[in-house]
């Protein structure tokens, strides 16, 4: 999880939480949508 978040420094805390709850890998694409 931390690796995926690290790719997007602008990712908000909310996306990080959603990411952990949504999937194990949490692809950067999902983070971009949250952003």
CSV table of N, CA and C in Angstrom, one decimal:
chain,number,residue,atom,x,y,z
A,1,UNK,N,0.8,-1.2,0.0
A,1,UNK,CA,0.0,0.0,0.0
A,1,UNK,C,0.9,1.3,0.0
A,2,UNK,N,1.9,1.3,0.9
A,2,UNK,CA,2.7,2.5,1.0
A,2,UNK,C,3.4,2.8,-0.3
A,3,UNK,N,3.8,1.8,-1.1
A,3,UNK,CA,4.5,2.0,-2.4
A,3,UNK,C,3.6,2.7,-3.3
A,4,UNK,N,2.3,2.3,-3.4
A,4,UNK,CA,1.4,2.9,-4.4
A,4,UNK,C,1.2,4.3,-4.0
A,5,UNK,N,1.0,4.6,-2.7
A,5,UNK,CA,0.8,6.0,-2.3
A,5,UNK,C,2.0,6.9,-2.6
A,6,UNK,N,3.2,6.3,-2.4
A,6,UNK,CA,4.4,7.0,-2.6
A,6,UNK,C,4.5,7.5,-4.0
A,7,UNK,N,3.9,6.8,-4.9
A,7,UNK,CA,4.0,7.3,-6.4
A,7,UNK,C,3.3,8.6,-6.6
A,8,UNK,N,2.3,8.8,-5.7
A,8,UNK,CA,1.5,10.1,-5.9
A,8,UNK,C,1.6,10.9,-4.6
A,9,UNK,N,2.5,11.8,-4.5
A,9,UNK,CA,2.8,12.6,-3.3
A,9,UNK,C,1.6,13.5,-3.0
A,10,UNK,N,0.7,13.8,-4.0
A,10,UNK,CA,-0.4,14.7,-3.8
A,10,UNK,C,-1.7,13.9,-3.3
A,11,UNK,N,-1.5,12.6,-3.2
A,11,UNK,CA,-2.7,11.8,-2.8
A,11,UNK,C,-3.1,12.2,-1.4
A,12,UNK,N,-4.4,12.5,-1.2
A,12,UNK,CA,-5.0,12.9,0.1
A,12,UNK,C,-5.1,11.7,1.0
A,13,UNK,N,-5.2,12.0,2.3
A,13,UNK,CA,-5.3,10.9,3.3
A,13,UNK,C,-6.5,10.1,3.1
A,14,UNK,N,-7.6,10.7,2.6
A,14,UNK,CA,-8.8,9.9,2.4
A,14,UNK,C,-8.6,8.8,1.4
A,15,UNK,N,-7.9,9.1,0.3
A,15,UNK,CA,-7.6,8.2,-0.7
A,15,UNK,C,-6.8,7.0,-0.2
A,16,UNK,N,-5.9,7.3,0.7
A,16,UNK,CA,-5.1,6.2,1.3
A,16,UNK,C,-5.9,5.3,2.1
A,17,UNK,N,-6.9,5.8,2.9
A,17,UNK,CA,-7.8,4.9,3.6
A,17,UNK,C,-8.6,4.1,2.7
A,18,UNK,N,-9.2,4.8,1.7
A,18,UNK,CA,-10.1,4.1,0.8
A,18,UNK,C,-9.3,3.0,0.1
A,19,UNK,N,-8.1,3.3,-0.2
A,19,UNK,CA,-7.2,2.4,-0.9
A,19,UNK,C,-7.0,1.1,-0.1
A,20,UNK,N,-6.7,1.2,1.1
A,20,UNK,CA,-6.5,0.1,2.0
A,20,UNK,C,-7.7,-0.8,2.1
A,21,UNK,N,-8.9,-0.1,2.2
A,21,UNK,CA,-10.1,-0.8,2.3
A,21,UNK,C,-10.6,-1.5,1.0
A,22,UNK,N,-10.2,-0.8,-0.1
A,22,UNK,CA,-10.7,-1.3,-1.4
A,22,UNK,C,-9.9,-2.5,-1.9
A,23,UNK,N,-8.6,-2.4,-2.0
A,23,UNK,CA,-7.8,-3.5,-2.5
A,23,UNK,C,-6.4,-3.5,-1.9
A,24,UNK,N,-5.8,-4.7,-2.0
A,24,UNK,CA,-4.4,-4.8,-1.4
A,24,UNK,C,-3.4,-4.0,-2.2
A,25,UNK,N,-3.5,-4.2,-3.5
A,25,UNK,CA,-2.5,-3.5,-4.4
A,25,UNK,C,-2.7,-2.0,-4.5
A,26,UNK,N,-4.0,-1.7,-4.6
A,26,UNK,CA,-4.3,-0.2,-4.7
A,26,UNK,C,-3.5,0.4,-5.8
A,27,UNK,N,-3.9,0.2,-7.1
A,27,UNK,CA,-3.2,0.7,-8.3
A,27,UNK,C,-3.2,2.2,-8.3
A,28,UNK,N,-2.2,2.8,-8.9
A,28,UNK,CA,-2.0,4.3,-8.9
A,28,UNK,C,-3.2,4.9,-9.6
A,29,UNK,N,-3.8,4.1,-10.5
A,29,UNK,CA,-5.0,4.7,-11.3
A,29,UNK,C,-6.1,5.0,-10.3
A,30,UNK,N,-6.3,4.1,-9.4
A,30,UNK,CA,-7.4,4.3,-8.4
A,30,UNK,C,-7.1,5.6,-7.6
A,31,UNK,N,-5.8,5.8,-7.2
A,31,UNK,CA,-5.5,6.9,-6.4
A,31,UNK,C,-5.7,8.2,-7.3
A,32,UNK,N,-5.4,8.1,-8.6
A,32,UNK,CA,-5.6,9.3,-9.4
A,32,UNK,C,-7.0,9.7,-9.5
A,33,UNK,N,-7.9,8.7,-9.5
A,33,UNK,CA,-9.4,9.0,-9.5
A,33,UNK,C,-9.8,9.7,-8.2
A,34,UNK,N,-9.2,9.2,-7.1
A,34,UNK,CA,-9.5,9.8,-5.8
A,34,UNK,C,-9.1,11.2,-5.8
A,35,UNK,N,-7.9,11.5,-6.4
A,35,UNK,CA,-7.3,12.8,-6.4
A,35,UNK,C,-8.2,13.7,-7.4
